Amino acid sequence: MDRINDTSVVKQQYAASNNLNIRISIHDKYSTNKVGFGNWIISNYKIDKGAKVLEIGCGSGDMWKNRESLISNCSKLVLSDFSESMLMTAKDNIGKYDNIEYRVLDIQDIPYENEAFDVVIANMMLYHVTDINKGLVEVRRVLRRG
């Protein structure tokens, strides 16, 4: 097993938001993408009004920070991470909304019913998954067909 998807190493790296914040800062400073990665990703999300959205590995919640119009499009938005500390940081960064649920979960065992979500986002985290096939099978299971 590589260190990049060794569960104990990954949990240590994301026990708090410091390491992630450093990575984001480096990307912001040295990226040649003038739009900014977060803005580019958000501009490519297809989230229709009333959508049920699950983000796996939301980290510090930067993709949703100050994005009230995108949040309000979601009838339900589940922001998840395997690190409780990262979820606490996401809550601090995003705030409280009636349609947001913060949840600790592992992509390899998603605790929702089949076809529960219209959109599933797993941005910049799949390389940490121990059994990628199991994780993607779970994503497909909870993603609404069609």
mmCIF file with all atom_site columns, N, CA and C in Angstrom, residues 87-137:
data_model
loop_
_atom_site.group_PDB
_atom_site.id
_atom_site.type_symbol
_atom_site.label_atom_id
_atom_site.label_alt_id
_atom_site.label_comp_id
_atom_site.label_asym_id
_atom_site.label_entity_id
_atom_site.label_seq_id
_atom_site.pdbx_PDB_ins_code
_atom_site.Cartn_x
_atom_site.Cartn_y
_atom_site.Cartn_z
_atom_site.occupancy
_atom_site.B_iso_or_equiv
_atom_site.pdbx_formal_charge
_atom_site.auth_seq_id
_atom_site.auth_comp_id
_atom_site.auth_asym_id
_atom_site.auth_atom_id
_atom_site.pdbx_PDB_model_num
ATOM 1   N N  . LEU A 1 87  ? -14.524 18.485 9.213  1.00 0.00 ? 87  LEU A N  1
ATOM 2   C CA . LEU A 1 87  ? -15.940 18.871 9.176  1.00 0.00 ? 87  LEU A CA 1
ATOM 3   C C  . LEU A 1 87  ? -16.219 20.052 10.091 1.00 0.00 ? 87  LEU A C  1
ATOM 4   N N  . MET A 1 88  ? -15.569 20.087 11.246 1.00 0.00 ? 88  MET A N  1
ATOM 5   C CA . MET A 1 88  ? -15.750 21.231 12.154 1.00 0.00 ? 88  MET A CA 1
ATOM 6   C C  . MET A 1 88  ? -15.241 22.504 11.485 1.00 0.00 ? 88  MET A C  1
ATOM 7   N N  . THR A 1 89  ? -14.122 22.412 10.782 1.00 0.00 ? 89  THR A N  1
ATOM 8   C CA . THR A 1 89  ? -13.596 23.565 10.049 1.00 0.00 ? 89  THR A CA 1
ATOM 9   C C  . THR A 1 89  ? -14.562 23.978 8.941  1.00 0.00 ? 89  THR A C  1
ATOM 10  N N  . ALA A 1 90  ? -15.116 22.999 8.226  1.00 0.00 ? 90  ALA A N  1
ATOM 11  C CA . ALA A 1 90  ? -16.097 23.301 7.170  1.00 0.00 ? 90  ALA A CA 1
ATOM 12  C C  . ALA A 1 90  ? -17.306 24.021 7.754  1.00 0.00 ? 90  ALA A C  1
ATOM 13  N N  . LYS A 1 91  ? -17.797 23.554 8.892  1.00 0.00 ? 91  LYS A N  1
ATOM 14  C CA . LYS A 1 91  ? -18.943 24.210 9.546  1.00 0.00 ? 91  LYS A CA 1
ATOM 15  C C  . LYS A 1 91  ? -18.611 25.657 9.881  1.00 0.00 ? 91  LYS A C  1
ATOM 16  N N  . ASP A 1 92  ? -17.404 25.878 10.404 1.00 0.00 ? 92  ASP A N  1
ATOM 17  C CA . ASP A 1 92  ? -16.978 27.242 10.739 1.00 0.00 ? 92  ASP A CA 1
ATOM 18  C C  . ASP A 1 92  ? -16.890 28.114 9.485  1.00 0.00 ? 92  ASP A C  1
ATOM 19  N N  . ASN A 1 93  ? -16.381 27.551 8.390  1.00 0.00 ? 93  ASN A N  1
ATOM 20  C CA . ASN A 1 93  ? -16.201 28.312 7.151  1.00 0.00 ? 93  ASN A CA 1
ATOM 21  C C  . ASN A 1 93  ? -17.509 28.600 6.423  1.00 0.00 ? 93  ASN A C  1
ATOM 22  N N  . ILE A 1 94  ? -18.445 27.666 6.474  1.00 0.00 ? 94  ILE A N  1
ATOM 23  C CA . ILE A 1 94  ? -19.676 27.786 5.687  1.00 0.00 ? 94  ILE A CA 1
ATOM 24  C C  . ILE A 1 94  ? -20.827 28.345 6.499  1.00 0.00 ? 94  ILE A C  1
ATOM 25  N N  . GLY A 1 95  ? -20.942 27.901 7.724  1.00 0.00 ? 95  GLY A N  1
ATOM 26  C CA . GLY A 1 95  ? -22.040 28.352 8.569  1.00 0.00 ? 95  GLY A CA 1
ATOM 27  C C  . GLY A 1 95  ? -23.191 27.366 8.571  1.00 0.00 ? 95  GLY A C  1
ATOM 28  N N  . LYS A 1 96  ? -24.264 27.767 9.234  1.00 0.00 ? 96  LYS A N  1
ATOM 29  C CA . LYS A 1 96  ? -25.423 26.891 9.399  1.00 0.00 ? 96  LYS A CA 1
ATOM 30  C C  . LYS A 1 96  ? -26.484 27.238 8.362  1.00 0.00 ? 96  LYS A C  1
ATOM 31  N N  . TYR A 1 97  ? -26.920 26.233 7.668  1.00 0.00 ? 97  TYR A N  1
ATOM 32  C CA . TYR A 1 97  ? -28.022 26.334 6.711  1.00 0.00 ? 97  TYR A CA 1
ATOM 33  C C  . TYR A 1 97  ? -28.968 25.179 7.003  1.00 0.00 ? 97  TYR A C  1
ATOM 34  N N  . ASP A 1 98  ? -30.246 25.410 6.827  1.00 0.00 ? 98  ASP A N  1
ATOM 35  C CA . ASP A 1 98  ? -31.231 24.357 7.081  1.00 0.00 ? 98  ASP A CA 1
ATOM 36  C C  . ASP A 1 98  ? -31.063 23.158 6.161  1.00 0.00 ? 98  ASP A C  1
ATOM 37  N N  . ASN A 1 99  ? -30.542 23.372 4.960  1.00 0.00 ? 99  ASN A N  1
ATOM 38  C CA . ASN A 1 99  ? -30.428 22.285 3.990  1.00 0.00 ? 99  ASN A CA 1
ATOM 39  C C  . ASN A 1 99  ? -29.071 21.585 3.997  1.00 0.00 ? 99  ASN A C  1
ATOM 40  N N  . ILE A 1 100 ? -28.167 21.966 4.909  1.00 0.00 ? 100 ILE A N  1
ATOM 41  C CA . ILE A 1 100 ? -26.844 21.337 4.965  1.00 0.00 ? 100 ILE A CA 1
ATOM 42  C C  . ILE A 1 100 ? -26.765 20.380 6.145  1.00 0.00 ? 100 ILE A C  1
ATOM 43  N N  . GLU A 1 101 ? -26.253 19.187 5.846  1.00 0.00 ? 101 GLU A N  1
ATOM 44  C CA . GLU A 1 101 ? -25.941 18.187 6.864  1.00 0.00 ? 101 GLU A CA 1
ATOM 45  C C  . GLU A 1 101 ? -24.440 17.929 6.785  1.00 0.00 ? 101 GLU A C  1
ATOM 46  N N  . TYR A 1 102 ? -23.764 17.952 7.922  1.00 0.00 ? 102 TYR A N  1
ATOM 47  C CA . TYR A 1 102 ? -22.342 17.634 7.987  1.00 0.00 ? 102 TYR A CA 1
ATOM 48  C C  . TYR A 1 102 ? -22.228 16.218 8.540  1.00 0.00 ? 102 TYR A C  1
ATOM 49  N N  . ARG A 1 103 ? -21.431 15.357 7.863  1.00 0.00 ? 103 ARG A N  1
ATOM 50  C CA . ARG A 1 103 ? -21.417 13.956 8.269  1.00 0.00 ? 103 ARG A CA 1
ATOM 51  C C  . ARG A 1 103 ? -20.041 13.331 8.066  1.00 0.00 ? 103 ARG A C  1
ATOM 52  N N  . VAL A 1 104 ? -19.573 12.628 9.092  1.00 0.00 ? 104 VAL A N  1
ATOM 53  C CA . VAL A 1 104 ? -18.353 11.833 8.974  1.00 0.00 ? 104 VAL A CA 1
ATOM 54  C C  . VAL A 1 104 ? -18.724 10.554 8.229  1.00 0.00 ? 104 VAL A C  1
ATOM 55  N N  . LEU A 1 105 ? -18.014 10.281 7.134  1.00 0.00 ? 105 LEU A N  1
ATOM 56  C CA . LEU A 1 105 ? -18.247 9.020  6.425  1.00 0.00 ? 105 LEU A CA 1
ATOM 57  C C  . LEU A 1 105 ? -17.043 8.641  5.577  1.00 0.00 ? 105 LEU A C  1
ATOM 58  N N  . ASP A 1 106 ? -17.028 7.377  5.190  1.00 0.00 ? 106 ASP A N  1
ATOM 59  C CA . ASP A 1 106 ? -15.996 6.798  4.339  1.00 0.00 ? 106 ASP A CA 1
ATOM 60  C C  . ASP A 1 106 ? -16.643 6.468  2.996  1.00 0.00 ? 106 ASP A C  1
ATOM 61  N N  . ILE A 1 107 ? -16.031 6.876  1.912  1.00 0.00 ? 107 ILE A N  1
ATOM 62  C CA . ILE A 1 107 ? -16.569 6.634  0.575  1.00 0.00 ? 107 ILE A CA 1
ATOM 63  C C  . ILE A 1 107 ? -16.807 5.150  0.318  1.00 0.00 ? 107 ILE A C  1
ATOM 64  N N  . GLN A 1 108 ? -16.080 4.291  1.015  1.00 0.00 ? 108 GLN A N  1
ATOM 65  C CA . GLN A 1 108 ? -16.202 2.853  0.805  1.00 0.00 ? 108 GLN A CA 1
ATOM 66  C C  . GLN A 1 108 ? -17.412 2.252  1.520  1.00 0.00 ? 108 GLN A C  1
ATOM 67  N N  . ASP A 1 109 ? -18.108 3.066  2.310  1.00 0.00 ? 109 ASP A N  1
ATOM 68  C CA . ASP A 1 109 ? -19.287 2.597  3.051  1.00 0.00 ? 109 ASP A CA 1
ATOM 69  C C  . ASP A 1 109 ? -20.218 3.785  3.280  1.00 0.00 ? 109 ASP A C  1
ATOM 70  N N  . ILE A 1 110 ? -20.897 4.224  2.244  1.00 0.00 ? 110 ILE A N  1
ATOM 71  C CA . ILE A 1 110 ? -21.749 5.412  2.306  1.00 0.00 ? 110 ILE A CA 1
ATOM 72  C C  . ILE A 1 110 ? -23.098 5.030  2.924  1.00 0.00 ? 110 ILE A C  1
ATOM 73  N N  . PRO A 1 111 ? -23.450 5.627  4.060  1.00 0.00 ? 111 PRO A N  1
ATOM 74  C CA . PRO A 1 111 ? -24.641 5.208  4.812  1.00 0.00 ? 111 PRO A CA 1
ATOM 75  C C  . PRO A 1 111 ? -25.955 5.848  4.337  1.00 0.00 ? 111 PRO A C  1
ATOM 76  N N  . TYR A 1 112 ? -26.200 5.781  3.041  1.00 0.00 ? 112 TYR A N  1
ATOM 77  C CA . TYR A 1 112 ? -27.443 6.309  2.477  1.00 0.00 ? 112 TYR A CA 1
ATOM 78  C C  . TYR A 1 112 ? -28.071 5.255  1.573  1.00 0.00 ? 112 TYR A C  1
ATOM 79  N N  . GLU A 1 113 ? -29.366 5.422  1.341  1.00 0.00 ? 113 GLU A N  1
ATOM 80  C CA . GLU A 1 113 ? -30.105 4.490  0.493  1.00 0.00 ? 113 GLU A CA 1
ATOM 81  C C  . GLU A 1 113 ? -29.655 4.594  -0.961 1.00 0.00 ? 113 GLU A C  1
ATOM 82  N N  . ASN A 1 114 ? -29.980 3.580  -1.735 1.00 0.00 ? 114 ASN A N  1
ATOM 83  C CA . ASN A 1 114 ? -29.713 3.591  -3.171 1.00 0.00 ? 114 ASN A CA 1
ATOM 84  C C  . ASN A 1 114 ? -30.383 4.805  -3.812 1.00 0.00 ? 114 ASN A C  1
ATOM 85  N N  . GLU A 1 115 ? -29.675 5.409  -4.762 1.00 0.00 ? 115 GLU A N  1
ATOM 86  C CA . GLU A 1 115 ? -30.181 6.534  -5.557 1.00 0.00 ? 115 GLU A CA 1
ATOM 87  C C  . GLU A 1 115 ? -30.684 7.696  -4.697 1.00 0.00 ? 115 GLU A C  1
ATOM 88  N N  . ALA A 1 116 ? -29.974 7.983  -3.620 1.00 0.00 ? 116 ALA A N  1
ATOM 89  C CA . ALA A 1 116 ? -30.378 9.054  -2.698 1.00 0.00 ? 116 ALA A CA 1
ATOM 90  C C  . ALA A 1 116 ? -29.975 10.449 -3.183 1.00 0.00 ? 116 ALA A C  1
ATOM 91  N N  . PHE A 1 117 ? -29.021 10.545 -4.127 1.00 0.00 ? 117 PHE A N  1
ATOM 92  C CA . PHE A 1 117 ? -28.478 11.848 -4.517 1.00 0.00 ? 117 PHE A CA 1
ATOM 93  C C  . PHE A 1 117 ? -28.517 12.055 -6.030 1.00 0.00 ? 117 PHE A C  1
ATOM 94  N N  . ASP A 1 118 ? -28.754 13.312 -6.420 1.00 0.00 ? 118 ASP A N  1
ATOM 95  C CA . ASP A 1 118 ? -28.714 13.707 -7.827 1.00 0.00 ? 118 ASP A CA 1
ATOM 96  C C  . ASP A 1 118 ? -27.285 13.974 -8.284 1.00 0.00 ? 118 ASP A C  1
ATOM 97  N N  . VAL A 1 119 ? -26.461 14.444 -7.361 1.00 0.00 ? 119 VAL A N  1
ATOM 98  C CA . VAL A 1 119 ? -25.068 14.793 -7.648 1.00 0.00 ? 119 VAL A CA 1
ATOM 99  C C  . VAL A 1 119 ? -24.201 14.263 -6.515 1.00 0.00 ? 119 VAL A C  1
ATOM 100 N N  . VAL A 1 120 ? -23.086 13.617 -6.879 1.00 0.00 ? 120 VAL A N  1
ATOM 101 C CA . VAL A 1 120 ? -22.080 13.213 -5.897 1.00 0.00 ? 120 VAL A CA 1
ATOM 102 C C  . VAL A 1 120 ? -20.755 13.810 -6.349 1.00 0.00 ? 120 VAL A C  1
ATOM 103 N N  . ILE A 1 121 ? -20.103 14.521 -5.439 1.00 0.00 ? 121 ILE A N  1
ATOM 104 C CA . ILE A 1 121 ? -18.827 15.173 -5.723 1.00 0.00 ? 121 ILE A CA 1
ATOM 105 C C  . ILE A 1 121 ? -17.762 14.506 -4.862 1.00 0.00 ? 121 ILE A C  1
ATOM 106 N N  . ALA A 1 122 ? -16.669 14.093 -5.502 1.00 0.00 ? 122 ALA A N  1
ATOM 107 C CA . ALA A 1 122 ? -15.524 13.523 -4.782 1.00 0.00 ? 122 ALA A CA 1
ATOM 108 C C  . ALA A 1 122 ? -14.281 14.169 -5.388 1.00 0.00 ? 122 ALA A C  1
ATOM 109 N N  . ASN A 1 123 ? -14.060 15.410 -5.030 1.00 0.00 ? 123 ASN A N  1
ATOM 110 C CA . ASN A 1 123 ? -13.040 16.246 -5.641 1.00 0.00 ? 123 ASN A CA 1
ATOM 111 C C  . ASN A 1 123 ? -11.716 16.139 -4.886 1.00 0.00 ? 123 ASN A C  1
ATOM 112 N N  . MET A 1 124 ? -10.665 15.803 -5.605 1.00 0.00 ? 124 MET A N  1
ATOM 113 C CA . MET A 1 124 ? -9.309  15.787 -5.037 1.00 0.00 ? 124 MET A CA 1
ATOM 114 C C  . MET A 1 124 ? -9.188  14.870 -3.821 1.00 0.00 ? 124 MET A C  1
ATOM 115 N N  . MET A 1 125 ? -9.831  13.702 -3.855 1.00 0.00 ? 125 MET A N  1
ATOM 116 C CA . MET A 1 125 ? -9.717  12.798 -2.713 1.00 0.00 ? 125 MET A CA 1
ATOM 117 C C  . MET A 1 125 ? -9.636  11.335 -3.106 1.00 0.00 ? 125 MET A C  1
ATOM 118 N N  . LEU A 1 126 ? -9.973  11.004 -4.323 1.00 0.00 ? 126 LEU A N  1
ATOM 119 C CA . LEU A 1 126 ? -10.028 9.595  -4.721 1.00 0.00 ? 126 LEU A CA 1
ATOM 120 C C  . LEU A 1 126 ? -8.680  8.892  -4.592 1.00 0.00 ? 126 LEU A C  1
ATOM 121 N N  . TYR A 1 127 ? -7.585  9.620  -4.754 1.00 0.00 ? 127 TYR A N  1
ATOM 122 C CA . TYR A 1 127 ? -6.264  8.999  -4.645 1.00 0.00 ? 127 TYR A CA 1
ATOM 123 C C  . TYR A 1 127 ? -5.956  8.535  -3.226 1.00 0.00 ? 127 TYR A C  1
ATOM 124 N N  . HIS A 1 128 ? -6.759  8.962  -2.245 1.00 0.00 ? 128 HIS A N  1
ATOM 125 C CA . HIS A 1 128 ? -6.570  8.513  -0.866 1.00 0.00 ? 128 HIS A CA 1
ATOM 126 C C  . HIS A 1 128 ? -7.355  7.247  -0.535 1.00 0.00 ? 128 HIS A C  1
ATOM 127 N N  . VAL A 1 129 ? -8.212  6.788  -1.432 1.00 0.00 ? 129 VAL A N  1
ATOM 128 C CA . VAL A 1 129 ? -9.107  5.667  -1.142 1.00 0.00 ? 129 VAL A CA 1
ATOM 129 C C  . VAL A 1 129 ? -8.351  4.345  -1.250 1.00 0.00 ? 129 VAL A C  1
ATOM 130 N N  . THR A 1 130 ? -8.446  3.538  -0.208 1.00 0.00 ? 130 THR A N  1
ATOM 131 C CA . THR A 1 130 ? -7.750  2.253  -0.161 1.00 0.00 ? 130 THR A CA 1
ATOM 132 C C  . THR A 1 130 ? -8.236  1.313  -1.258 1.00 0.00 ? 130 THR A C  1
ATOM 133 N N  . ASP A 1 131 ? -9.538  1.149  -1.387 1.00 0.00 ? 131 ASP A N  1
ATOM 134 C CA . ASP A 1 131 ? -10.126 0.273  -2.409 1.00 0.00 ? 131 ASP A CA 1
ATOM 135 C C  . ASP A 1 131 ? -10.991 1.143  -3.323 1.00 0.00 ? 131 ASP A C  1
ATOM 136 N N  . ILE A 1 132 ? -10.374 1.677  -4.371 1.00 0.00 ? 132 ILE A N  1
ATOM 137 C CA . ILE A 1 132 ? -11.051 2.625  -5.256 1.00 0.00 ? 132 ILE A CA 1
ATOM 138 C C  . ILE A 1 132 ? -12.282 2.004  -5.908 1.00 0.00 ? 132 ILE A C  1
ATOM 139 N N  . ASN A 1 133 ? -12.205 0.734  -6.279 1.00 0.00 ? 133 ASN A N  1
ATOM 140 C CA . ASN A 1 133 ? -13.368 0.084  -6.894 1.00 0.00 ? 133 ASN A CA 1
ATOM 141 C C  . ASN A 1 133 ? -14.548 0.057  -5.938 1.00 0.00 ? 133 ASN A C  1
ATOM 142 N N  . LYS A 1 134 ? -14.299 -0.293 -4.698 1.00 0.00 ? 134 LYS A N  1
ATOM 143 C CA . LYS A 1 134 ? -15.370 -0.326 -3.694 1.00 0.00 ? 134 LYS A CA 1
ATOM 144 C C  . LYS A 1 134 ? -15.963 1.074  -3.509 1.00 0.00 ? 134 LYS A C  1
ATOM 145 N N  . GLY A 1 135 ? -15.104 2.074  -3.456 1.00 0.00 ? 135 GLY A N  1
ATOM 146 C CA . GLY A 1 135 ? -15.572 3.450  -3.302 1.00 0.00 ? 135 GLY A CA 1
ATOM 147 C C  . GLY A 1 135 ? -16.443 3.901  -4.461 1.00 0.00 ? 135 GLY A C  1
ATOM 148 N N  . LEU A 1 136 ? -16.013 3.599  -5.679 1.00 0.00 ? 136 LEU A N  1
ATOM 149 C CA . LEU A 1 136 ? -16.786 4.017  -6.853 1.00 0.00 ? 136 LEU A CA 1
ATOM 150 C C  . LEU A 1 136 ? -18.092 3.239  -6.990 1.00 0.00 ? 136 LEU A C  1
ATOM 151 N N  . VAL A 1 137 ? -18.095 1.978  -6.572 1.00 0.00 ? 137 VAL A N  1
ATOM 152 C CA . VAL A 1 137 ? -19.349 1.209  -6.556 1.00 0.00 ? 137 VAL A CA 1
ATOM 153 C C  . VAL A 1 137 ? -20.338 1.863  -5.594 1.00 0.00 ? 137 VAL A C  1
#
